[in-house]
Coordinates of C-alpha atoms and ligand atoms in Angstrom, one line a residue:
M1 CA -37.2 -77.4 -25.7
R2 CA -36.1 -75.9 -22.5
F3 CA -32.4 -75.3 -22.3
L4 CA -32.1 -73.2 -19.1
H5 CA -31.4 -75.2 -16.0
S6 CA -34.7 -75.9 -14.2
K7 CA -33.4 -74.2 -11.0
F8 CA -33.3 -70.9 -12.8
Q9 CA -36.8 -71.1 -14.3
N10 CA -38.4 -68.9 -11.6
I11 CA -35.4 -66.6 -10.7
K12 CA -36.5 -63.1 -10.1
P13 CA -33.7 -60.8 -11.2
Y14 CA -32.6 -57.5 -9.5
T15 CA -34.0 -54.5 -11.0
P16 CA -31.3 -51.8 -11.4
G17 CA -32.3 -48.1 -11.2
E18 CA -33.1 -46.6 -14.5
Q19 CA -29.8 -45.3 -16.3
L20 CA -31.1 -42.5 -18.8
N21 CA -28.6 -41.1 -21.1
N22 CA -30.5 -37.8 -21.2
P23 CA -28.5 -34.8 -20.0
E24 CA -31.8 -33.0 -19.2
V25 CA -32.6 -35.5 -16.5
I26 CA -31.4 -35.0 -12.9
K27 CA -30.4 -38.4 -11.6
L28 CA -31.1 -38.9 -8.0
N29 CA -32.0 -42.7 -8.3
T30 CA -28.7 -44.8 -8.1
N31 CA -26.6 -43.1 -5.4
E32 CA -23.6 -42.3 -7.6
N33 CA -21.2 -39.6 -6.7
P34 CA -22.6 -36.4 -8.4
Y35 CA -19.3 -34.7 -8.8
P36 CA -17.0 -35.3 -11.8
T37 CA -14.5 -38.2 -12.0
P38 CA -11.2 -36.6 -11.3
A39 CA -8.7 -35.9 -14.2
N40 CA -6.0 -38.2 -12.8
V41 CA -8.4 -41.2 -12.9
I42 CA -9.4 -40.4 -16.4
E43 CA -5.8 -40.1 -17.4
A44 CA -5.1 -43.6 -15.8
A45 CA -7.8 -45.2 -17.9
T46 CA -6.6 -43.5 -21.1
K47 CA -3.1 -44.6 -20.5
V48 CA -4.0 -48.1 -19.8
A49 CA -6.4 -48.3 -22.8
A50 CA -3.3 -48.4 -25.0
T51 CA -2.5 -51.9 -23.5
L52 CA -5.8 -53.6 -23.8
S53 CA -4.5 -56.3 -25.9
R54 CA -3.0 -57.9 -22.8
Y55 CA -4.8 -59.6 -19.9
S56 CA -5.2 -57.6 -16.8
D57 CA -3.2 -58.7 -13.7
P58 CA -5.0 -61.4 -11.9
T59 CA -3.6 -60.4 -8.6
A60 CA -4.6 -56.8 -9.1
R61 CA -1.6 -55.9 -7.1
E62 CA -1.6 -52.3 -8.2
V63 CA -4.7 -51.5 -6.6
I64 CA -4.7 -53.9 -3.8
E65 CA -1.6 -52.5 -2.2
P66 CA -2.6 -48.9 -2.0
L67 CA -6.2 -50.0 -0.9
A68 CA -4.7 -52.1 2.0
A69 CA -2.5 -49.1 2.9
H70 CA -5.5 -46.8 2.8
F71 CA -7.3 -49.1 5.5
G72 CA -4.2 -49.8 7.4
V73 CA -4.4 -53.6 6.7
K74 CA -2.1 -56.0 4.8
P75 CA -2.5 -56.7 1.0
E76 CA -3.3 -60.3 1.9
E77 CA -6.3 -59.1 3.8
V78 CA -7.9 -57.5 0.7
F79 CA -9.8 -58.9 -2.3
V80 CA -11.1 -57.0 -5.3
G81 CA -14.0 -57.8 -7.6
N82 CA -15.9 -56.6 -10.5
G83 CA -18.1 -54.2 -8.4
S84 CA -19.0 -55.3 -4.9
D85 CA -21.9 -57.2 -6.5
E86 CA -19.4 -59.7 -7.8
V87 CA -17.8 -59.9 -4.4
L88 CA -21.2 -60.5 -2.8
S89 CA -22.0 -63.0 -5.4
L90 CA -18.9 -65.1 -4.5
L91 CA -19.7 -64.8 -0.8
F92 CA -23.3 -66.1 -1.3
Q93 CA -22.0 -68.9 -3.5
G94 CA -19.2 -70.0 -1.2
F95 CA -20.1 -69.0 2.4
A96 CA -23.6 -69.7 3.1
E97 CA -23.8 -73.5 3.4
E98 CA -25.8 -73.4 6.6
G99 CA -27.9 -70.5 5.3
I100 CA -27.7 -66.8 5.0
N101 CA -30.0 -64.3 6.9
F102 CA -30.7 -60.7 6.4
A103 CA -33.2 -58.0 7.2
D104 CA -36.5 -57.6 5.3
L105 CA -35.6 -54.1 4.2
T106 CA -32.1 -54.0 2.8
Y107 CA -30.1 -54.3 -0.4
G108 CA -32.4 -56.1 -2.9
F109 CA -29.6 -58.1 -4.3
Y110 CA -29.3 -60.3 -1.2
E111 CA -32.7 -61.9 -1.9
V112 CA -31.7 -62.5 -5.5
Y113 CA -28.4 -64.1 -4.7
R114 CA -30.1 -66.2 -2.0
Q115 CA -32.5 -67.6 -4.6
Y116 CA -29.8 -67.8 -7.3
Y117 CA -27.5 -69.9 -5.2
Q118 CA -30.4 -71.7 -3.5
C119 CA -29.3 -70.9 0.0
K120 CA -31.4 -71.5 3.0
G121 CA -31.9 -68.6 5.5
E122 CA -34.4 -66.3 7.0
T123 CA -35.6 -62.7 6.4
I124 CA -35.7 -60.8 9.7
P125 CA -38.0 -57.9 10.0
L126 CA -36.4 -54.6 11.1
Q127 CA -38.0 -52.9 14.0
K128 CA -40.9 -50.5 13.6
D129 CA -38.4 -47.6 13.5
F130 CA -36.5 -49.5 10.8
T131 CA -33.4 -50.1 13.1
L132 CA -31.8 -53.5 13.3
N133 CA -32.2 -55.5 16.4
L134 CA -29.1 -57.9 16.1
A135 CA -30.5 -60.3 18.8
D136 CA -33.4 -61.3 16.3
F137 CA -30.7 -63.2 14.4
N138 CA -30.2 -65.5 17.4
Q139 CA -33.0 -67.8 16.2
T140 CA -31.5 -68.1 12.7
K141 CA -28.6 -70.4 11.4
G142 CA -25.5 -69.7 9.4
T143 CA -24.1 -66.5 7.9
I144 CA -25.6 -63.1 8.6
I145 CA -25.3 -60.2 6.0
L146 CA -26.1 -56.7 6.8
A147 CA -25.5 -53.4 5.0
N148 CA -24.2 -50.9 7.4
P149 CA -25.3 -48.1 6.8
N150 CA -28.3 -49.8 5.4
A151 CA -30.1 -49.2 2.2
P152 CA -32.7 -48.0 1.4
T153 CA -33.1 -46.6 5.0
G154 CA -29.7 -44.9 5.5
L155 CA -29.7 -46.0 9.1
V156 CA -26.7 -47.3 10.9
T157 CA -26.1 -49.9 13.6
P158 CA -23.4 -48.5 15.9
K159 CA -20.1 -50.3 15.4
E160 CA -19.6 -51.1 19.2
E161 CA -22.9 -52.9 19.1
L162 CA -22.0 -54.9 15.9
L163 CA -18.6 -55.8 17.1
D164 CA -19.9 -57.0 20.5
F165 CA -22.4 -59.2 18.7
I166 CA -19.7 -60.5 16.3
Q167 CA -17.5 -61.4 19.3
K168 CA -20.3 -63.3 20.9
H169 CA -20.9 -65.5 17.8
P170 CA -17.6 -66.7 16.7
E171 CA -19.1 -69.7 15.1
R172 CA -21.1 -67.6 12.7
L173 CA -19.7 -65.6 9.6
F174 CA -20.8 -62.0 9.4
I175 CA -20.7 -60.2 6.0
V176 CA -20.9 -56.4 6.5
D177 CA -21.7 -54.4 3.4
E178 CA -20.1 -51.0 3.8
A179 CA -21.0 -49.7 0.4
Y180 CA -21.8 -46.4 2.1
G181 CA -19.1 -46.6 4.8
D182 CA -17.4 -43.3 3.7
F183 CA -20.5 -41.4 4.4
A184 CA -20.8 -42.7 8.1
N185 CA -18.5 -43.1 11.1
E186 CA -19.2 -46.8 11.8
S187 CA -16.8 -48.6 9.6
I188 CA -15.3 -51.9 11.2
I189 CA -12.8 -52.4 8.4
K190 CA -9.8 -52.0 10.8
E191 CA -11.2 -54.4 13.4
A192 CA -12.5 -56.9 10.7
V193 CA -9.0 -58.3 10.1
K194 CA -8.6 -59.4 13.7
Y195 CA -11.6 -61.7 13.7
E196 CA -12.0 -65.0 11.8
N197 CA -15.6 -64.5 11.2
V198 CA -16.0 -61.1 9.6
V199 CA -15.9 -60.0 5.9
V200 CA -16.3 -56.4 5.3
V201 CA -17.4 -55.4 1.7
G202 CA -16.9 -52.1 0.0
T203 CA -17.1 -50.4 -3.3
F204 CA -15.7 -47.6 -5.4
S205 CA -19.2 -46.9 -6.9
K206 CA -20.7 -44.6 -4.3
S207 CA -18.0 -42.4 -2.7
R208 CA -15.2 -42.8 -5.3
H209 CA -16.8 -41.6 -8.7
M210 CA -16.3 -45.0 -10.3
A211 CA -19.6 -46.7 -10.5
G212 CA -19.2 -47.4 -14.3
A213 CA -15.7 -48.8 -13.7
R214 CA -17.0 -51.7 -11.5
L215 CA -14.6 -52.0 -8.6
G216 CA -15.6 -53.6 -5.3
F217 CA -13.5 -55.2 -2.5
A218 CA -13.6 -57.3 0.5
V219 CA -11.4 -56.9 3.7
S220 CA -11.0 -59.7 6.0
N221 CA -8.4 -62.0 7.7
A222 CA -6.0 -63.5 5.2
Q223 CA -7.6 -67.0 5.6
R224 CA -11.1 -65.8 4.3
I225 CA -9.4 -63.7 1.6
N226 CA -7.5 -66.9 0.5
E227 CA -10.8 -68.7 0.2
L228 CA -12.3 -65.9 -1.9
N229 CA -9.3 -66.2 -4.1
R230 CA -9.9 -69.9 -4.5
L231 CA -13.5 -69.1 -5.7
K232 CA -12.3 -66.4 -8.1
F233 CA -9.4 -68.4 -9.6
S234 CA -12.0 -71.2 -10.2
T235 CA -14.3 -69.0 -12.0
N236 CA -12.9 -65.8 -13.4
P237 CA -9.2 -65.0 -12.6
Y238 CA -9.2 -61.7 -14.6
N239 CA -12.3 -60.4 -12.8
V240 CA -11.1 -56.8 -12.7
N241 CA -10.1 -55.2 -15.9
S242 CA -6.9 -53.4 -16.3
M243 CA -8.4 -49.9 -16.8
T244 CA -10.4 -50.3 -13.7
I245 CA -7.2 -51.5 -11.7
A246 CA -5.4 -48.4 -12.8
C247 CA -8.5 -46.1 -12.1
G248 CA -8.7 -47.5 -8.6
K249 CA -5.1 -46.9 -7.9
A250 CA -5.3 -43.3 -9.2
S251 CA -8.5 -42.7 -7.0
L252 CA -6.5 -43.8 -3.9
A253 CA -3.7 -41.5 -4.9
N254 CA -6.2 -38.6 -5.0
Q255 CA -7.8 -39.1 -1.6
A256 CA -8.2 -35.3 -0.9
Y257 CA -10.6 -35.1 -3.8
V258 CA -12.7 -38.0 -2.6
D259 CA -12.8 -36.6 0.9
E260 CA -13.7 -33.1 -0.4
C261 CA -16.6 -34.6 -2.4
V262 CA -17.7 -36.7 0.5
Q263 CA -17.8 -33.7 2.8
K264 CA -19.9 -31.7 0.2
V265 CA -22.4 -34.5 -0.1
I266 CA -22.7 -34.6 3.7
A267 CA -23.2 -31.0 3.9
T268 CA -25.9 -31.1 1.2
R269 CA -27.6 -34.0 2.9
T270 CA -27.8 -31.9 6.1
W271 CA -29.3 -29.0 4.2
I272 CA -31.8 -30.9 2.2
S273 CA -33.0 -33.0 5.2
Q274 CA -33.9 -29.7 7.0
Q275 CA -35.5 -28.3 4.0
L276 CA -37.7 -31.4 3.5
T277 CA -38.6 -31.6 7.2
D278 CA -39.7 -28.1 7.0
L279 CA -42.0 -29.1 4.2
G280 CA -43.6 -31.7 6.4
F281 CA -41.6 -34.7 5.2
E282 CA -40.4 -37.4 7.6
V283 CA -36.7 -37.7 6.8
L284 CA -34.9 -40.8 8.3
P285 CA -31.5 -39.7 9.7
S286 CA -29.2 -40.5 6.8
H287 CA -25.6 -41.8 7.3
T288 CA -25.3 -42.3 3.5
N289 CA -25.3 -40.3 0.3
F290 CA -29.1 -40.6 -0.1
I291 CA -32.2 -39.8 2.1
F292 CA -35.2 -41.9 2.7
V293 CA -38.4 -39.7 3.0
R294 CA -42.1 -39.8 3.0
H295 CA -44.9 -37.1 3.2
P296 CA -48.2 -37.7 4.8
K297 CA -50.0 -36.1 1.7
L298 CA -48.0 -37.6 -1.1
A299 CA -47.9 -41.3 -1.8
G300 CA -44.5 -42.6 -2.6
Q301 CA -45.4 -43.8 -6.1
D302 CA -47.0 -40.4 -6.9
F303 CA -44.0 -38.4 -5.7
Y304 CA -41.7 -40.6 -7.9
Q305 CA -44.0 -40.3 -10.9
Q306 CA -44.6 -36.6 -10.7
L307 CA -41.0 -35.9 -10.3
K308 CA -40.2 -38.0 -13.3
E309 CA -42.5 -36.0 -15.4
K310 CA -40.2 -33.1 -14.5
N311 CA -37.2 -34.9 -15.5
I312 CA -36.1 -35.8 -12.0
L313 CA -35.4 -39.4 -11.2
I314 CA -35.7 -40.7 -7.7
R315 CA -36.3 -44.3 -6.5
W316 CA -39.5 -45.9 -5.2
F317 CA -39.7 -49.5 -4.1
D318 CA -42.9 -51.3 -4.6
Q319 CA -42.4 -53.2 -1.4
E320 CA -44.3 -53.8 1.8
R321 CA -43.7 -51.4 4.7
I322 CA -41.9 -48.8 2.5
R323 CA -44.5 -48.0 -0.2
D324 CA -44.9 -44.5 1.3
F325 CA -41.3 -43.8 1.1
C326 CA -38.9 -42.6 -1.7
R327 CA -35.2 -42.8 -1.9
V328 CA -33.4 -39.6 -3.1
S329 CA -29.8 -39.7 -3.9
I330 CA -27.8 -36.5 -2.8
G331 CA -26.9 -34.6 -6.0
T332 CA -25.0 -31.4 -6.3
D333 CA -26.4 -28.3 -4.6
E334 CA -27.7 -27.1 -7.9
E335 CA -29.5 -30.4 -8.5
M336 CA -31.0 -30.4 -5.1
H337 CA -32.2 -26.8 -5.4
K338 CA -34.1 -27.9 -8.5
F339 CA -35.5 -30.9 -6.8
L340 CA -36.6 -28.9 -3.8
N341 CA -38.2 -26.3 -6.0
V342 CA -40.2 -28.9 -8.0
T343 CA -41.1 -30.7 -4.7
T344 CA -42.4 -27.5 -3.1
A345 CA -44.5 -26.8 -6.2
L346 CA -46.0 -30.4 -6.1
L347 CA -46.9 -29.9 -2.4
E348 CA -48.5 -26.6 -3.2
R349 CA -50.9 -28.6 -5.4
V350 CA -51.8 -31.2 -2.9
N351 CA -52.1 -28.9 0.1
Ligands
PLP401 C1 -24.7 -50.0 -4.5 C2 -24.5 -51.1 -3.5 C3 -23.8 -52.2 -3.8 C4 -23.2 -52.6 -5.1 O1 -22.2 -51.8 -5.5 P1 -21.3 -52.1 -6.9 O2 -19.9 -52.0 -6.3 O3 -21.6 -51.0 -7.7 O4 -21.7 -53.5 -7.3 C5 -23.6 -53.3 -2.8 N1 -24.3 -53.1 -1.7 C6 -25.1 -51.9 -1.4 C7 -25.7 -51.9 0.0 C8 -25.3 -50.9 -2.3 O5 -26.0 -50.0 -2.0

């Protein structure tokens, strides 16, 4: 007997980065914030835990209002989901009737969702230097989704260029995934609400110490947000749990700590990029909380494997064009010193 719907027989699921619960392991593989969750967020979760017998607020007002204020937009221009993965899932499900197109090297979930929802669409190769040429999408149809900054490259498309392209194509929907927006200076959130055809997606997982709480969001004009809510209220009205709503509110009330951690990550990123360059690595200019690197004498898979043997986890993608590269999340200074020491020792062996 086959019970699973035939359309899912060949689905190839997303492979999440390994989550080892071993305190000995230095985790530089899933781009979380390396600094601790602040006390006020933990307190908020603890307090709400006492009320878990009740459903969460399906309007998530308590977090949507301060989130809108943070971006200088209206609450009706904001939607929240169970991680940005859920928001992206709803967007692929509901906003890609004529197809959805994206770069060949980008967030791996886009390909999974496109298959899952059986959307049409094309995969557009990034240029040789891994930058995106927006004009290459001219030959495609339907929605365009891009991660900006992009993963796993860490590169950005300048916001002026992107906004110019969006304005020139009012008939096409643009989904801009700004999961790493806080580490760059190219966010179009403030502008997005002025257009009919842009949805910006963001997350509390990368810059806001809340990967495990699962809180993502979309900012767009009120009409698109309304439509997202129609999809949500048709599938999962209580999509964000009450502890996460409270944690999100607390995180926004503690912006200074978020900013401080983001600045520390950026400083560490600058430092480690230079150190690795000095060791002969090619380091793509990162606008995120990770770096994408390769060394002429060390295959990507070997680098990943050898670090893993030393209890340091980084990410290697078994994918055309980037097999020589590894993606390394920016950890604390202490973690990055250890990473650098082990890497230096590895290179001494191959040199
Ligand atoms: C991490 C990441 C996400 C998913 O974030 P969650 O909010 O944790 O689901 C989405 N898009 C990109 C580009 C990411 O790197």
